[in-house]
Short mmCIF file of C-alpha atoms in Angstrom, two decimals:
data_model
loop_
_atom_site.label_atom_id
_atom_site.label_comp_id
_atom_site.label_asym_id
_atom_site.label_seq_id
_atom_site.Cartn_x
_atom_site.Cartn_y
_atom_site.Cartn_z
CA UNK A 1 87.49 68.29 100.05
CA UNK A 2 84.02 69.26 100.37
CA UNK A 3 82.37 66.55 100.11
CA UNK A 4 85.21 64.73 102.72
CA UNK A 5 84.26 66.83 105.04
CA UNK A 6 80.72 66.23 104.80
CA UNK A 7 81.11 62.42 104.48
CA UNK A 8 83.43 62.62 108.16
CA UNK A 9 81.04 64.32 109.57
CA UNK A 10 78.29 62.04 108.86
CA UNK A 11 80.42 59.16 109.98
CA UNK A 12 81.11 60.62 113.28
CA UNK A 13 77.53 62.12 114.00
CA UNK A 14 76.10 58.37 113.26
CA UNK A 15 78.46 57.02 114.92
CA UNK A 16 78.32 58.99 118.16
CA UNK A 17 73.82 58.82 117.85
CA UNK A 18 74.28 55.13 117.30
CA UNK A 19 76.43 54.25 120.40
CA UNK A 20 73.65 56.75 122.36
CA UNK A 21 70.30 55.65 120.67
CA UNK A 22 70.87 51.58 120.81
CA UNK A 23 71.12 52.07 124.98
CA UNK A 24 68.88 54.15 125.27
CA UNK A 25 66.24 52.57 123.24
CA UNK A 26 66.88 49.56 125.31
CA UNK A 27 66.09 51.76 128.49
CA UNK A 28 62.71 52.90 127.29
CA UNK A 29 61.78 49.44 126.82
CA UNK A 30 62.94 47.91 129.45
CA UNK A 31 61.48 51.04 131.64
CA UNK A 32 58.11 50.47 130.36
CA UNK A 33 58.07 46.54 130.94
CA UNK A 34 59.12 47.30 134.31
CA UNK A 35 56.23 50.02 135.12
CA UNK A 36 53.75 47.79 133.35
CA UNK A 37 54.68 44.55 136.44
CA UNK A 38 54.87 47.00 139.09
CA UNK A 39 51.40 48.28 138.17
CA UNK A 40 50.08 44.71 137.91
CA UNK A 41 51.72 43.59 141.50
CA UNK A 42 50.28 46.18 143.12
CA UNK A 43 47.21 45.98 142.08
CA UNK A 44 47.16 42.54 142.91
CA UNK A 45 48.62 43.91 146.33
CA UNK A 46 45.86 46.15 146.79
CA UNK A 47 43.32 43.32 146.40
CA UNK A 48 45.01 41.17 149.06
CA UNK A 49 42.69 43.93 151.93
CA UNK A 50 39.58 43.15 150.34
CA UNK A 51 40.42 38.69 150.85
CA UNK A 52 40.68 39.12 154.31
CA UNK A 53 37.75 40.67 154.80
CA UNK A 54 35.15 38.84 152.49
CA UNK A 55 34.93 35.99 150.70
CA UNK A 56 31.94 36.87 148.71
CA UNK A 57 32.17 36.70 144.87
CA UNK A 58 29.86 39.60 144.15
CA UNK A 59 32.55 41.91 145.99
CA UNK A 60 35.63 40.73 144.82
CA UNK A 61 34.38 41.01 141.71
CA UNK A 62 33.32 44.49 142.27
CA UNK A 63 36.71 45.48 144.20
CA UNK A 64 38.47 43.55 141.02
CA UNK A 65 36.62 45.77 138.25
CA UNK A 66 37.38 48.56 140.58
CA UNK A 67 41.20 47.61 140.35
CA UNK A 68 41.53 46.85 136.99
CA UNK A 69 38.98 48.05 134.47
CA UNK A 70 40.38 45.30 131.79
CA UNK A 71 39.23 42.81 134.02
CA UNK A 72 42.71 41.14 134.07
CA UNK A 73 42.45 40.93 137.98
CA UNK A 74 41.09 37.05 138.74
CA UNK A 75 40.72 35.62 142.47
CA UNK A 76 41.23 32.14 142.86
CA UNK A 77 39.46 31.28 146.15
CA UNK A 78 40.10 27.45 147.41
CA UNK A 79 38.00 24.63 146.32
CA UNK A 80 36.11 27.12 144.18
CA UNK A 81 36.08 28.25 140.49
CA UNK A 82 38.29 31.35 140.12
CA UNK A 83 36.23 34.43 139.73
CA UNK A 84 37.85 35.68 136.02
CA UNK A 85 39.54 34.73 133.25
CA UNK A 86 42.44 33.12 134.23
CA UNK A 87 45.42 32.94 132.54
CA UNK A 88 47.59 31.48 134.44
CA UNK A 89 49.25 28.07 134.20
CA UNK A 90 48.00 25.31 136.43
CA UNK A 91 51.92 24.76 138.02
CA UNK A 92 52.55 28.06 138.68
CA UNK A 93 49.17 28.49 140.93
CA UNK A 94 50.11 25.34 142.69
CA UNK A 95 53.42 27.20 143.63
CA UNK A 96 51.66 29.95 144.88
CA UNK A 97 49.39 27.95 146.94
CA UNK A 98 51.32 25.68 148.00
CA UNK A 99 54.62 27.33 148.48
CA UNK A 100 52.58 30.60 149.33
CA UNK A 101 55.27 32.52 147.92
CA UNK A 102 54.74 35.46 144.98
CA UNK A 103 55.62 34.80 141.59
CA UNK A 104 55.97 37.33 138.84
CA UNK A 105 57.07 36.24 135.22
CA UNK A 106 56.85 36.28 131.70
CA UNK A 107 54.36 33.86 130.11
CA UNK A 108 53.33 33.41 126.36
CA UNK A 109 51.30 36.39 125.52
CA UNK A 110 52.46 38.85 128.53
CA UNK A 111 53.33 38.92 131.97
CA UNK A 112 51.42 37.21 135.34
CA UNK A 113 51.71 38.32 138.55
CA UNK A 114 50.21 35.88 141.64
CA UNK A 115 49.82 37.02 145.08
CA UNK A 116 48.80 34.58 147.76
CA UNK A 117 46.73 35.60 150.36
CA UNK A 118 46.12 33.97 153.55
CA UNK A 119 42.51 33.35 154.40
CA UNK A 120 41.13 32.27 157.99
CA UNK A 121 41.59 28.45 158.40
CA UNK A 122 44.95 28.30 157.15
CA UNK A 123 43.55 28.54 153.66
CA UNK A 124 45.02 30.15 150.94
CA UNK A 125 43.82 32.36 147.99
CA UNK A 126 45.92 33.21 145.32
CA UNK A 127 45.33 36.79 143.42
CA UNK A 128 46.04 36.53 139.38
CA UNK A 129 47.22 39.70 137.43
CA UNK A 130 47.96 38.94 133.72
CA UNK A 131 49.40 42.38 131.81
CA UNK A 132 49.41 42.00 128.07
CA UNK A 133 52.00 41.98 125.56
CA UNK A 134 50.82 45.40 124.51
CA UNK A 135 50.77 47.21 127.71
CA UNK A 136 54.34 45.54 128.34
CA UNK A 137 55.70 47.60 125.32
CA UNK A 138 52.90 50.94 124.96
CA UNK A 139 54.65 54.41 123.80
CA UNK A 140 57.76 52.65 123.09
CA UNK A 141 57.71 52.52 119.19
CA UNK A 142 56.44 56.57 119.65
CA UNK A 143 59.89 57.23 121.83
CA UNK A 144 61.69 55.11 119.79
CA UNK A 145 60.40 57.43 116.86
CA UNK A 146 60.91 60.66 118.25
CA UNK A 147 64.72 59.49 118.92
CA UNK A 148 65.21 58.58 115.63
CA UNK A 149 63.68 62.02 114.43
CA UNK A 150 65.90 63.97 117.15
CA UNK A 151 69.01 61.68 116.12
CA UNK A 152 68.67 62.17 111.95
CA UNK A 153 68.37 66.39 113.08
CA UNK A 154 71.59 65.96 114.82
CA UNK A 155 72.97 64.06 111.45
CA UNK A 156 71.67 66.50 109.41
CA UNK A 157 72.61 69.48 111.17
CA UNK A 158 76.28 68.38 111.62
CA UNK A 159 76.50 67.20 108.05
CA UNK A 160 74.68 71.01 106.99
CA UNK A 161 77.49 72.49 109.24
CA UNK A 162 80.28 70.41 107.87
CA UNK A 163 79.22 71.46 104.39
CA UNK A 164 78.91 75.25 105.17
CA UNK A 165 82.31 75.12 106.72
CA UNK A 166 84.07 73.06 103.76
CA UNK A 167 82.71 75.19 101.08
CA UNK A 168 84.34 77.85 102.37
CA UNK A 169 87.84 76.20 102.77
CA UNK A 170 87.09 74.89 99.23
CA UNK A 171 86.08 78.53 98.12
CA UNK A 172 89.15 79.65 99.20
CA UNK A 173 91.23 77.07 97.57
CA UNK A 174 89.96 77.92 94.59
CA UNK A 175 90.29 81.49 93.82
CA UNK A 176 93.57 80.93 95.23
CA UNK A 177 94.58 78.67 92.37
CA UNK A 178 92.65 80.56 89.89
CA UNK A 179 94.71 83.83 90.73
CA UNK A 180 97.98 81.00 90.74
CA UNK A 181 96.71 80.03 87.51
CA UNK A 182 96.40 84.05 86.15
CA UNK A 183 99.84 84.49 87.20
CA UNK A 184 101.20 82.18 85.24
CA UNK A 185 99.33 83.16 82.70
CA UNK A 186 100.85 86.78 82.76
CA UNK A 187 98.19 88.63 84.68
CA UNK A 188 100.65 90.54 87.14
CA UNK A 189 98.07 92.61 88.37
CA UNK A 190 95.77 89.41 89.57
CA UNK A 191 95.28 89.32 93.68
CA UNK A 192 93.43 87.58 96.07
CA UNK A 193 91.35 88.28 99.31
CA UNK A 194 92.47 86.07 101.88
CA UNK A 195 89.89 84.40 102.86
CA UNK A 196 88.83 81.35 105.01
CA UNK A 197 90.80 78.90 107.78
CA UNK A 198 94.36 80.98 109.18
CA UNK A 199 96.26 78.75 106.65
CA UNK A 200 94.80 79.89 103.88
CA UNK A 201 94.49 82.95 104.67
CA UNK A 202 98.42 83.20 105.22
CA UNK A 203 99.21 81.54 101.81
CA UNK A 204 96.50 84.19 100.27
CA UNK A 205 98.67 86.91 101.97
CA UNK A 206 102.17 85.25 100.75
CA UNK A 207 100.61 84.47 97.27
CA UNK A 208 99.90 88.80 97.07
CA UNK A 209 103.30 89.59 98.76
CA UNK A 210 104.84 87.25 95.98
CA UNK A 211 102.65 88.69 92.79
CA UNK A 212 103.69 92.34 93.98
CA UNK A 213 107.30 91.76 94.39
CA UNK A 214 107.01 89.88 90.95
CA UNK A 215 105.94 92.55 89.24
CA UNK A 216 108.54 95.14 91.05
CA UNK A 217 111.00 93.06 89.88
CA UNK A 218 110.20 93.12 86.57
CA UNK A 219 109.34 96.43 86.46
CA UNK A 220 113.10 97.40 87.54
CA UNK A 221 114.12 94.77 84.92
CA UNK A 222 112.38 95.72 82.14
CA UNK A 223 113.61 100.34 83.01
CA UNK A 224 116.87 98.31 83.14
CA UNK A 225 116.38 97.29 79.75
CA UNK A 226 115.15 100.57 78.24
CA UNK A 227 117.86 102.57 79.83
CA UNK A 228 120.68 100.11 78.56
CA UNK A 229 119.33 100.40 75.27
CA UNK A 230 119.12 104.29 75.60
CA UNK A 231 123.00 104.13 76.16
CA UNK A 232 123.14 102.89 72.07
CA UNK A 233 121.59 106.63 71.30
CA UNK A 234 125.61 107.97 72.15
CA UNK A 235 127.43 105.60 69.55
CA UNK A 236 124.13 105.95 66.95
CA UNK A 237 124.57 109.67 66.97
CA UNK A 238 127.98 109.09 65.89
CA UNK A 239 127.33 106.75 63.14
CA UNK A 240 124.96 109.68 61.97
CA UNK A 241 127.59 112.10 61.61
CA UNK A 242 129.88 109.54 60.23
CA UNK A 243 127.19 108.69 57.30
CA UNK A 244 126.91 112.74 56.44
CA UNK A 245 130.73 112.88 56.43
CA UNK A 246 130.25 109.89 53.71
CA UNK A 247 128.31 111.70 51.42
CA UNK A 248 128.24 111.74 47.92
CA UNK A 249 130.00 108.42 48.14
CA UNK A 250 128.27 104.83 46.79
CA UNK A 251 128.19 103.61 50.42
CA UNK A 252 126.59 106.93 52.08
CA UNK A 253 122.67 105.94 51.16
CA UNK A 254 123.45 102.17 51.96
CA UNK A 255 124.73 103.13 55.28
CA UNK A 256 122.45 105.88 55.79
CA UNK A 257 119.48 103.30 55.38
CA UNK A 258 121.10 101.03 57.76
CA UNK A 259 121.22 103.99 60.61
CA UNK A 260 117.50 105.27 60.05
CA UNK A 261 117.11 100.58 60.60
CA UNK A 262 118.85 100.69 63.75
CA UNK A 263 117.32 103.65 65.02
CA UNK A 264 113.88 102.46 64.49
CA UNK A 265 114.96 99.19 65.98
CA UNK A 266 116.58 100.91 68.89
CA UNK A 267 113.40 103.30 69.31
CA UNK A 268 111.17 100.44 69.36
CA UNK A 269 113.55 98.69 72.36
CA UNK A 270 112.91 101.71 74.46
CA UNK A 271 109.30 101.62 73.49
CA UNK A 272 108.68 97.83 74.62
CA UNK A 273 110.39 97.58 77.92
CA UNK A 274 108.08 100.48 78.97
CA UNK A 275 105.02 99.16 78.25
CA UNK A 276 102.29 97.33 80.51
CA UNK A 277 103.62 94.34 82.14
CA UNK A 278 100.52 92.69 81.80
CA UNK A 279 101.35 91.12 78.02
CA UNK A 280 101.15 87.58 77.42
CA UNK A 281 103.84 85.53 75.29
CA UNK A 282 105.07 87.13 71.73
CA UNK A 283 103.68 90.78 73.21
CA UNK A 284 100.01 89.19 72.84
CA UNK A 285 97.89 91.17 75.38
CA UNK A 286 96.29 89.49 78.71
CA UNK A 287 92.64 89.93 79.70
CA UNK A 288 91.49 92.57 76.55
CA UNK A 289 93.53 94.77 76.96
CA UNK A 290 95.64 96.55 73.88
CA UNK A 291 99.76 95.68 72.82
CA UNK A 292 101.19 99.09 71.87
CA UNK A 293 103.48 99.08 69.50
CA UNK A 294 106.57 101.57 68.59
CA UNK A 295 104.52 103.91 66.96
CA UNK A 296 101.73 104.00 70.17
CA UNK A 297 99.27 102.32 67.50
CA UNK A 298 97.47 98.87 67.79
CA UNK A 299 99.25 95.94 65.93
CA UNK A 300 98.70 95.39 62.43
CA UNK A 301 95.51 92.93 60.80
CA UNK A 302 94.30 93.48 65.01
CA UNK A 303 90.64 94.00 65.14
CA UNK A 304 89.21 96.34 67.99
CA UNK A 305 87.96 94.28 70.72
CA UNK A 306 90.30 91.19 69.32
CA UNK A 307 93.48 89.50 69.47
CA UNK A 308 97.06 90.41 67.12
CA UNK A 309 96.47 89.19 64.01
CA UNK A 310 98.64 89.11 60.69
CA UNK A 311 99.15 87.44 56.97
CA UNK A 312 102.12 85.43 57.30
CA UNK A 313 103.06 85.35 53.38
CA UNK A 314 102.91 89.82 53.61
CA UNK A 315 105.41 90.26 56.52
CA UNK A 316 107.87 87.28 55.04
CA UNK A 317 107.54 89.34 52.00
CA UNK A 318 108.23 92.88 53.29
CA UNK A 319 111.39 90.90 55.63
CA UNK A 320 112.90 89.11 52.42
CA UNK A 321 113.09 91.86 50.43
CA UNK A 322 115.28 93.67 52.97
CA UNK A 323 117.81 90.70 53.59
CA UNK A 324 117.75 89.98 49.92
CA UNK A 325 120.30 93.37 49.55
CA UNK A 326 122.03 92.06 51.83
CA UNK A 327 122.42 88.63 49.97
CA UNK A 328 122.99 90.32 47.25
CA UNK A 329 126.33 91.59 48.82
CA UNK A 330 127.21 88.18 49.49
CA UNK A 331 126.53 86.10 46.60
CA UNK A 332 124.34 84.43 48.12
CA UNK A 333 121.23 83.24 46.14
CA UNK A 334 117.85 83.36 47.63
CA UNK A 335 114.67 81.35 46.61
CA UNK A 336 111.60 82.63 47.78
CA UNK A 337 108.08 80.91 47.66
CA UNK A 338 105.21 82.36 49.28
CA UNK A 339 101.53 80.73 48.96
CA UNK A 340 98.53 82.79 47.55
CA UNK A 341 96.33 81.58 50.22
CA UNK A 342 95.17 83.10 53.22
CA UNK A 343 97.65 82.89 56.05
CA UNK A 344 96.38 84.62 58.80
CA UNK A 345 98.13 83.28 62.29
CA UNK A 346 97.18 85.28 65.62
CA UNK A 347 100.68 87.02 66.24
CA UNK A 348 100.82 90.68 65.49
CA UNK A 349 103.22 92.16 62.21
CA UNK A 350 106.20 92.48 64.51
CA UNK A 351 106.51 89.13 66.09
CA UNK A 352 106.81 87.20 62.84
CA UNK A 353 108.75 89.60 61.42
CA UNK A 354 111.06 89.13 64.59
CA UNK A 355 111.11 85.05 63.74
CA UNK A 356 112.17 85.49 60.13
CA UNK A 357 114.34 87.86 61.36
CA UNK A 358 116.23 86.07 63.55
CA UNK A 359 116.09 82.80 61.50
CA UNK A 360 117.68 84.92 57.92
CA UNK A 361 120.20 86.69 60.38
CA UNK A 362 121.34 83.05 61.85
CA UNK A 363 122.25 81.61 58.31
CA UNK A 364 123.96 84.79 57.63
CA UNK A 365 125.95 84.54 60.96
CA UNK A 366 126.94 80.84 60.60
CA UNK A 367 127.25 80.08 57.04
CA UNK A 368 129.93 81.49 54.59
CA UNK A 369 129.61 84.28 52.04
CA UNK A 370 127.54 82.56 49.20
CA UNK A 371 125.79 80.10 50.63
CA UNK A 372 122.17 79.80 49.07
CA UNK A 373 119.14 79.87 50.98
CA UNK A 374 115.47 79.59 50.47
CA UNK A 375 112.27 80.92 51.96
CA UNK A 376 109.05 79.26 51.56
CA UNK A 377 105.58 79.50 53.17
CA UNK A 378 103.34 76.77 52.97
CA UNK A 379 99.53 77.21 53.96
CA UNK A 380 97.90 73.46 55.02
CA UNK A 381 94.52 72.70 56.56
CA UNK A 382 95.07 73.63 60.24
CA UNK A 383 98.54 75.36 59.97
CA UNK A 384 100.91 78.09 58.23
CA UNK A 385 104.36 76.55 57.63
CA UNK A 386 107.25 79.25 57.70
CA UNK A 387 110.08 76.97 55.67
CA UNK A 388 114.31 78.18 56.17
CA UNK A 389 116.53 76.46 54.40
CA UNK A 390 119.82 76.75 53.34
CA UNK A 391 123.09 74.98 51.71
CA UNK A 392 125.71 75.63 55.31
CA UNK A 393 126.71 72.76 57.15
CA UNK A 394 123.53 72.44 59.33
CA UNK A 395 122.30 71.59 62.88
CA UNK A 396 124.33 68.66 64.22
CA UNK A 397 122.34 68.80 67.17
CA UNK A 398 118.84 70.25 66.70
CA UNK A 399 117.95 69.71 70.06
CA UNK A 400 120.45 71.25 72.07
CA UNK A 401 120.21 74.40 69.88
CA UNK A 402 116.67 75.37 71.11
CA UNK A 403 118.23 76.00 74.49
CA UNK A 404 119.31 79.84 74.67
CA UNK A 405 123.07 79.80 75.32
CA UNK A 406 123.67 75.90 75.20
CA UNK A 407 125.26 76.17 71.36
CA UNK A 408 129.05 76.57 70.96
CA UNK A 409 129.63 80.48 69.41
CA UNK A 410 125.55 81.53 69.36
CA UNK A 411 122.85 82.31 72.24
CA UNK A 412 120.57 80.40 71.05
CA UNK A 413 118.11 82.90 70.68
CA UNK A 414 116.86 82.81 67.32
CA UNK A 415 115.72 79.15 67.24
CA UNK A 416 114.01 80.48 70.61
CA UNK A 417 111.85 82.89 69.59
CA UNK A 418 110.74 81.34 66.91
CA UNK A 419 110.04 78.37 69.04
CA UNK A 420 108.25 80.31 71.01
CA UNK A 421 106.30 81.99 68.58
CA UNK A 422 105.01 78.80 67.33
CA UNK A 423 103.99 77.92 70.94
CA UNK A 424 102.25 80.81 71.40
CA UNK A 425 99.50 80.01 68.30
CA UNK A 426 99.73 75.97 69.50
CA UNK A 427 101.63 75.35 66.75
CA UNK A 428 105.54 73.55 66.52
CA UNK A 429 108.97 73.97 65.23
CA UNK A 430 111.07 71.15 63.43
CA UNK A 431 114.57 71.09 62.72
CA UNK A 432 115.72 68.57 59.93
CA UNK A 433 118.06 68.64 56.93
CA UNK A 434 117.52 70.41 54.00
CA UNK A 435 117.87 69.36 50.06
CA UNK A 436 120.73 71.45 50.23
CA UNK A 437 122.36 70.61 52.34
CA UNK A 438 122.25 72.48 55.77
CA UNK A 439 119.59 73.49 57.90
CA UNK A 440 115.87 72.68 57.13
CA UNK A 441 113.58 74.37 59.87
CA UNK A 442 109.88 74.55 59.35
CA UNK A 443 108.22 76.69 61.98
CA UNK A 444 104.72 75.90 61.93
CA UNK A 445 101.49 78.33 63.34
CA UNK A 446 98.34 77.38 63.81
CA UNK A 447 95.79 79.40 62.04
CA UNK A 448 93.83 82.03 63.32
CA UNK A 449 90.34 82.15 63.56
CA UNK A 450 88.14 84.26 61.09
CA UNK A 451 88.10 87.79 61.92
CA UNK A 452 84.69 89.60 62.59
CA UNK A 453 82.97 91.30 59.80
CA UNK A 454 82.44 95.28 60.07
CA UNK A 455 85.47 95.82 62.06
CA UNK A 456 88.16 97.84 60.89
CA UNK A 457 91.74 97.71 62.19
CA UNK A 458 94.41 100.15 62.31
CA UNK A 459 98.20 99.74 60.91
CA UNK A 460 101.23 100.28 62.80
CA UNK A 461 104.66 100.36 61.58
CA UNK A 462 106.89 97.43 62.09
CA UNK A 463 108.39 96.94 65.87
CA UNK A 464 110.60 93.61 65.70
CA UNK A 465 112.26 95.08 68.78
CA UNK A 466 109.93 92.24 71.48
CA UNK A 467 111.44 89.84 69.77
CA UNK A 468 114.21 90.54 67.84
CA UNK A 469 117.79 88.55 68.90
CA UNK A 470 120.96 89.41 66.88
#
């Protein structure tokens, strides 16, 4: 836009010097030729006086050096040589002697001027002027210079002014799609100072009006969230007293375990909708600053000063072993396979332990009692590959079930987060069929960089609750 701006203006400014300079050039010239003949003819005028006075050479001459210090002034007296130089051509001082009438015009060289002059005896003398070229066009290249100087100023000035004015249209443009850009990015708190033509700064104004009301909104969203989930606390409590009445049975510690679960998982809830809104996708935090977890604490394997960061391989192990009592229950037989290697990703403990989370609870929710399953993680050059299978009738339509609330009898939500868990590293999600039989989904993230050296991190406990669908 900038450099539009500047390129109209130039247009316009040239134009506009052009269609004044081109005149008036031609009026300086044509001024000059004409003051150059006037001079001549009346000098030649002013000689006429002396003619009908004397005849004698000596003082013409000396009333013709007097006139014209060039000596450009010649007197052609009849049936006598012409005192001067003349340049004249032989016809036209025949006219004027002849016709006796004055002639002024442009001959090869310059300009002549002839004045006849009446002598006594009805004889006639004719006065010869010749102006050079030079004279006809002196000081016109120095006019025509300073207009040129006076018309690339204007140019220059209007383009200068053009520029100043775009730049800060274009400045204003810019840092509103940079704070456009933030918000989409997750930085609620980004603003803009409105700033430049009365458009712009209206849309600055709108684009803060909108960003605030945003993040009211999701403010009131996210204490609606917390305060539903505090409502769970009533029916909890009860399961607590329930449990104690239980005990000394085989069931109490099983179902005891399960409460103290829930009640971290419900803790956690309350925890998460009342943090910062400021938090990027999977609970990754914008512009530096910290995610808090359940327990107040930064995420596990997350350096100071750094992004979340977390082995892959430990938190599928640590998840496994909790849903492998519960396959136990069902007969179900669980493989699981876990690399050696290195699988740092840059997602904190608790958002791939939501993804394996959600992805064991689906094949436990859609599959019968004893269906096998497997759990594999697979480390390659540029990616950790998180690997569910299992032997249920599968995804008919793989899809449609990555859209929340699309599938017949399920949300959707599962596939989702992980989905979205990949897309958060840059990594992907694939949904084929397994060996089998049912579902084969490989949710792949891309590796993390190295961490820095000398830094030590802090451990949280587990919070699955940002992520966690059941």
């Amino acid at each position: 836009m900038r450099r539009s701006l500047a390129g109209v203006a130039l247009a316009v400014t040239s134009m506009v010097a052009l269609s004044f300079l081109i005149p008036l050039a031609a009026l300086v010239m044509s001024l000059v030729k004409e003051q150059g003949v006037t001079a001549a003819e009346q000098r030649a005028a002013a000689l006429a006086p002396v003619l009908t006075l004397t005849t004698d050479p000596a003082a013409l001459r000396e009333s013709a050096a007097s006139l014209d210090a060039a000596e450009h002034l010649v007197v052609h007296l009849p049936d006598s040589e012409p005192l001067g130089s003349s340049r004249a051509p032989a016809a036209l001082l025949e006219r004027a002697q002849k016709g006796r009438e004055s002639i002024s015009r442009e001959v090869p060289g310059g300009w002549i001027c002839l004045q006849p002059v009446v002598l006594p005896g009805d004889r006639v003398a004719v006065i010869e002027n010749f102006v050079p070229e030079e004279e006809l066009t002196r000081g016109v290249m120095e006019s025509w210079a300073v207009m040129c100087f006076l018309a690339v100023g204007l140019i220059a000035g209007s383009v200068l002014v053009a520029d100043r004015l775009g730049a800060k249209v274009v400045r204003s443009s810019k840092r509103l799609a940079q704070a456009s850009h933030a918000l989409g990015q997750g930085d609620l708190e980004t603003r803009v100072d409105p700033m430049g033509p009365k458009e712009l700064r209206d849309a600055g104004v709108a684009f803060n009006a909108m960003a605030h009301r945003m993040t009211e909104l999701l403010a009131v969203e996210r204490e609606l969230v917390a305060d539903l989930s505090h409502r769970l606390r009533t029916p909890l409590t009860a399961l607590h007293l329930a449990s104690e009445r239980m005990a000394g049975t085989p069931e109490s510690a099983r179902v005891e375990a399960a409460v103290g679960e829930l009640e971290t998982e419900l803790q956690a809830i309350i925890a998460a909708a009342r943090t910062p809104l400021a938090v990027g996708p999977m609970g990754q935090g914008m512009l530096g600053t910290e995610t808090p977890t359940a327990s107040g604490v930064r995420a596990a394997g997350t350096p100071e000063g750094a992004g979340p960061r977390c082995e892959v391989a430990d938190v599928v192990r640590r998840r496994t072993a909790f849903w492998a009592v519960l396959a136990e229950q069902q007969d179900r037989s669980c493989s699981v396979d876990l690399t050696p290697e290195p699988t740092a990703v840059g997602l904190s403990d608790d958002d791939i332990a939501a993804v394996v989370d959600a992805l064991i609870g689906n094949i436990f929710r859609h599959t019968a009692p004893g269906t096998p399953f497997g759990v594999h993680v697979v480390r390659t050059a540029q990616a950790v590959e998180l690997v569910l299978e299992d032997g249920g009738p599968g995804i008919p339509e793989p899809e449609r079930a990555l859209s929340r609330g699309s599938s017949t009898g399920s949300t959707g939500l599962g596939l989702d987060i992980a989905q979205r868990a990949a897309t958060a590293t840059g990594g992907s999600m694939r949904i084929g069929r397994s060996p089998l039989g049912g579902a084969h989904i490989t949710v792949a993230f891309a590796l993390a960089a190295p961490a820095l050296s000398g830094r030590r991190s802090r451990i949280s406990r587990r919070r699955p609750a940002r992520l966690r669908a059941r």
